[in-house]
Short mmCIF file of C-alpha atoms in Angstrom, two decimals:
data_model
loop_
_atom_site.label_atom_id
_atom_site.label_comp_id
_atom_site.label_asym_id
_atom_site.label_seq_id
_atom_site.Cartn_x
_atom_site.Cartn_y
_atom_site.Cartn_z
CA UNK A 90 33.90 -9.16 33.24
CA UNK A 91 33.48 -5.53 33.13
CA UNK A 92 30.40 -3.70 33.42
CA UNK A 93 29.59 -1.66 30.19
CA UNK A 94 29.86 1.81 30.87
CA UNK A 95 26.96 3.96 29.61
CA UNK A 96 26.87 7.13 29.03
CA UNK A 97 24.12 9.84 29.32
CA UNK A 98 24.77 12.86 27.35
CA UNK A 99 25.83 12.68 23.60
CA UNK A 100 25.44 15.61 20.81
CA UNK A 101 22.46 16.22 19.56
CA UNK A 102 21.24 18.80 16.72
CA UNK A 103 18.12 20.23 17.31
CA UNK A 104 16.33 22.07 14.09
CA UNK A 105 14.69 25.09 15.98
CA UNK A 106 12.79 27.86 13.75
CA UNK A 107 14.37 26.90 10.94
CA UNK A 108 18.05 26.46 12.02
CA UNK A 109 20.20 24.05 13.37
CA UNK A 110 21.79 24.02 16.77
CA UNK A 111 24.63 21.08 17.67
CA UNK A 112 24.19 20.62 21.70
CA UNK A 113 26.15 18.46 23.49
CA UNK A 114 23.21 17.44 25.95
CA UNK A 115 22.01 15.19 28.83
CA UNK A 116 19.35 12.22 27.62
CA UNK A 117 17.32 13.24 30.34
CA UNK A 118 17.19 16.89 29.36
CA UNK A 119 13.38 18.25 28.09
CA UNK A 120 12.63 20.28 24.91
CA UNK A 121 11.83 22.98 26.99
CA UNK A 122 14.59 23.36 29.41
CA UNK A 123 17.16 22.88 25.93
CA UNK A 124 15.00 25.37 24.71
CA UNK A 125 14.94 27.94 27.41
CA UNK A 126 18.17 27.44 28.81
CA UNK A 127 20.89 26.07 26.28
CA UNK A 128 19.24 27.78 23.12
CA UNK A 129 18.30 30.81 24.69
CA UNK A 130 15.08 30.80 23.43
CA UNK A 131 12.68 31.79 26.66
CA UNK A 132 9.58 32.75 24.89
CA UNK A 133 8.51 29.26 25.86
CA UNK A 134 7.10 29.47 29.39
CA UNK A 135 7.69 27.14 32.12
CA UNK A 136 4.53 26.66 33.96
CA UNK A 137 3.83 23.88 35.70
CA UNK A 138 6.39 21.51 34.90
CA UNK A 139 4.04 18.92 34.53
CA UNK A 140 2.49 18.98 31.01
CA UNK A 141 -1.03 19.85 32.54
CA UNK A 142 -0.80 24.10 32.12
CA UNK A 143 0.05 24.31 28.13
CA UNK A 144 2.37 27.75 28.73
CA UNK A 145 5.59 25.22 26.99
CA UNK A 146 3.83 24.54 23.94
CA UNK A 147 6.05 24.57 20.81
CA UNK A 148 5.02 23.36 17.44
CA UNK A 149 6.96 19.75 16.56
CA UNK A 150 6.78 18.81 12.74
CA UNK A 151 3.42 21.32 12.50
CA UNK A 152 1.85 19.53 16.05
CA UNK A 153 1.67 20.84 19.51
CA UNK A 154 3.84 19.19 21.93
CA UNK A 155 4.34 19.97 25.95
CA UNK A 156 7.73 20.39 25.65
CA UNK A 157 8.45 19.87 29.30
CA UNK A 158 7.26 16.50 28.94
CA UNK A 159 9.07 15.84 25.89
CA UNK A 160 12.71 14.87 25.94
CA UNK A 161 15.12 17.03 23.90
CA UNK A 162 17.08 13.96 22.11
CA UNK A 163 13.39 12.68 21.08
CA UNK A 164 12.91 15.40 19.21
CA UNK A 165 16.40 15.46 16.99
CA UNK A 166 15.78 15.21 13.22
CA UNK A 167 12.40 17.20 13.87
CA UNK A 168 11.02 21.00 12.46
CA UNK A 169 10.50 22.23 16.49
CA UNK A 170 9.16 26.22 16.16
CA UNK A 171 9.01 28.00 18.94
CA UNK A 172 6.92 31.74 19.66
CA UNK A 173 9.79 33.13 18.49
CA UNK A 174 9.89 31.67 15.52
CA UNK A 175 5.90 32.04 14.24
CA UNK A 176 6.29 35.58 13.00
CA UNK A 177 7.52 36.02 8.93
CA UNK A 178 10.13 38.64 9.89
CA UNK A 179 8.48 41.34 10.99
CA UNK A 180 5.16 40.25 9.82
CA UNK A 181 3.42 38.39 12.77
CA UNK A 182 1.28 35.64 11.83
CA UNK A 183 -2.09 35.54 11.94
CA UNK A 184 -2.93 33.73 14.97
CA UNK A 185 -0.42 36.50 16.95
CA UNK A 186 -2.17 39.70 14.96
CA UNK A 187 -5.56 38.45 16.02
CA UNK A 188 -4.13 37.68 19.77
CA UNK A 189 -3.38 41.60 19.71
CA UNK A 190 -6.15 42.72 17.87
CA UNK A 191 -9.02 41.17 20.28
CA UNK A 192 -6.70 41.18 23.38
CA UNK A 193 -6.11 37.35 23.65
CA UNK A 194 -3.89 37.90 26.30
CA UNK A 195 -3.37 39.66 29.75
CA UNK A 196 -0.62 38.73 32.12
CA UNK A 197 0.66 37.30 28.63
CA UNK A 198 2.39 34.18 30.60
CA UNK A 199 0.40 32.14 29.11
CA UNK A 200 0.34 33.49 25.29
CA UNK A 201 3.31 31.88 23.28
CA UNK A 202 1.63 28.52 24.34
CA UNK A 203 -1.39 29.64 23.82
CA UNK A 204 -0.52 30.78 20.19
CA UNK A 205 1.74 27.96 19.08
CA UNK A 206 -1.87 25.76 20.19
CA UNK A 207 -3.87 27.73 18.30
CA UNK A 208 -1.71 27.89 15.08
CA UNK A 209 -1.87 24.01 15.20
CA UNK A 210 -5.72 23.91 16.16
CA UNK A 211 -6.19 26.10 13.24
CA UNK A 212 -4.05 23.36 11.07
CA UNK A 213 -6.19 20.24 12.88
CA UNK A 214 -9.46 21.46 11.64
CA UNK A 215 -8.56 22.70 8.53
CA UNK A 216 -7.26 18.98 8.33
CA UNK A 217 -10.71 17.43 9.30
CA UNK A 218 -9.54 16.31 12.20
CA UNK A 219 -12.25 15.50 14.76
CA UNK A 220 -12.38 16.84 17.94
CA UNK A 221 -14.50 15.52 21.45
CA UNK A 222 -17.13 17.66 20.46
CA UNK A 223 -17.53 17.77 16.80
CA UNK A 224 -21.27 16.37 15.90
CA UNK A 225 -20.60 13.97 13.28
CA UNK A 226 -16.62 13.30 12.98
CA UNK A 227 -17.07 11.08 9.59
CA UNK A 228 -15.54 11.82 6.57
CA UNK A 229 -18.63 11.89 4.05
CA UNK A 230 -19.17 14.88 7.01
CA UNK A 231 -17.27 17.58 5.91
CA UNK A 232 -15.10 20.17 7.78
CA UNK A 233 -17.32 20.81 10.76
CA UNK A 234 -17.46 24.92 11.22
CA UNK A 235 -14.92 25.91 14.30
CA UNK A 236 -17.77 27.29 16.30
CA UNK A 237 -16.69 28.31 20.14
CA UNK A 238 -17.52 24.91 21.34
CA UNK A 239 -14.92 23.65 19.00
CA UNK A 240 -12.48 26.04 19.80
CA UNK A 241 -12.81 26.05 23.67
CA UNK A 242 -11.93 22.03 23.49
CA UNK A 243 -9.24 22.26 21.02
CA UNK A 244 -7.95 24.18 23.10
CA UNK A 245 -8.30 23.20 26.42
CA UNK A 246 -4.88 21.95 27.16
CA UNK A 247 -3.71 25.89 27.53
CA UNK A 248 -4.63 27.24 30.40
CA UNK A 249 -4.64 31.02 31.22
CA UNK A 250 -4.95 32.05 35.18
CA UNK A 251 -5.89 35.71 34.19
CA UNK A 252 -8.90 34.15 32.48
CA UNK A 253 -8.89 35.79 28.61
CA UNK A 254 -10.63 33.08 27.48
CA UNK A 255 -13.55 34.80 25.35
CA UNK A 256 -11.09 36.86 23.98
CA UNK A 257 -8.82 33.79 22.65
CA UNK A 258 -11.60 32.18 21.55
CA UNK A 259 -12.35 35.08 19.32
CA UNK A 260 -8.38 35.26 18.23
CA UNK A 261 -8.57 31.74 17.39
CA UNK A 262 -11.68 32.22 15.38
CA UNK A 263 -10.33 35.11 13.60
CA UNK A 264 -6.84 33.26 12.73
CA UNK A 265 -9.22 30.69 11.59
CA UNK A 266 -11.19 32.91 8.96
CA UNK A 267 -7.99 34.24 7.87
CA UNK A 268 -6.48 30.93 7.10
CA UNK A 269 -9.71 29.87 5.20
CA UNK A 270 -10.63 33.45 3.65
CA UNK A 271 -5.85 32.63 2.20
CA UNK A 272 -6.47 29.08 1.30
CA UNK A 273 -10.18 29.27 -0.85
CA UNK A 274 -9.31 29.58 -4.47
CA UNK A 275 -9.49 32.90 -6.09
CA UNK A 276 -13.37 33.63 -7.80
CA UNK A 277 -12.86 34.73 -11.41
CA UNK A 278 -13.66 38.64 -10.32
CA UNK A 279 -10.94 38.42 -8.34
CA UNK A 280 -8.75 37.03 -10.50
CA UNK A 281 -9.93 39.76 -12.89
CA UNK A 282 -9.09 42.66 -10.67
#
C-alpha cells in the first residue's frame, strides 16, 4: 500500500483590520511572519522570536496574542488587528494619542506591541478581569481602579529596552480614563447641553 501523501500548505483567508486576504500558505507559517511578510503589514515587530519580548503583539478577536508564537492557519476565521489597523482613519485611537501625548515611546520598536497590549488591557479591566495583583478579584468586588501596580503587570509581557516605562504607564492610564470618562452614561446636564 501507498503511503498517504500529506501536504503542508493549503489556502487560507486571514481577516486582518477588517479585510480579507486569501494566502496560499505553509501550516507551519506564524501570524507574524504572514503578517509581516506575505501581507505586508510590518508595523508588527519581530523581536525576539520567542514570544517572551511582546514587540509582535496583534489583537485576535479583541485579545492579545504573540503572534510569532501563533500559527497563521490557527488564526483563520478570526478578527486579527494589527497597529496599523487601531487608528479610525485618521483619527488615532486613544491608547496611540495618549502614547504621543506622554511620550510612551522612544526607540518606538517596541510601541505597536506595546499599544495593541494596552488597548486589550484597557478592554480586560474594563471587563473585570482579575489580574496577579488585584486585591480582591471576586465579583461582589467591583472593577478594581487600574492603579500603576495594575497597569505595570498587565502589562508586563511588553517589554521596552529603551526603558519608557513610567511614561506607558501613564499612556495606559490615560487611554484608560478616556475609555471610562466614553462609556459612563451621560448625567442629565449633559444631556441638557
Amino acid at each position: 500500500m501507498a503511503p498517504a501523501t500529506s501536504s503542508t500548505s493549503r489556502a487560507i483567508i486571514l481577516n486582518v483590520n477588517g479585510e480579507k486576504h486569501h494566502l496560499p500558505i505553509d501550516h507551519r507559517i506564524t501570524l507574524l511572519d504572514a503578517l509581516r511578510e506575505r501581507l505586508d503589514l510590518t508595523g508588527t515587530k519581530k523581536g525576539c522570536d520567542q514570544g517572551q519580548c511582546g514587540a509582535c503583539t496583534v489583537l485576535v478577536d479583541q485579545r492579545r496574542v504573540v503572534s510569532c508564537l501563533s500559527l497563521a492557519v490557527a488564526a483563520e476565521g478570526r478578527e486579527i488587528t494589527t497597529i496599523e489597523g487601531v487608528a479610525e482613519g485618521d483619527e488615532l485611537h486613544p491608547v496611540q494619542q495618549a502614547f504621543l501625548d506622554l511620550d510612551g515611546y522612544q526607540c518606538g520598536y517596541c510601541t505597536p506591541g506595546q499599544i495593541c497590549s494596552a488597548i486589550a488591557v484597557i478592554e480586560e479591566h474594563a471587563a473585570g478581569r482579575p489580574s496577579a495583583v488585584t486585591d480582591d478579584p471576586g465579583p461582589e468586588a467591583g472593577l478594581p481602579p487600574l492603579t500603576p501596580d495594575e497597569i505595570r503587570e498587565r502589562m508586563s509581557g511588553n517589554l521596552c529596552r529603551c526603558g519608557a516605562y513610567v511614561s506607558i504607564v501613564q499612556a495606559v492610564a490615560r487611554a484608560a480614563e478616556s475609555r471610562a470618562a466614553e462609556s459612563r452614561p451621560a448625567t442629565t446636564k449633559e444631556t441638557a447641553a
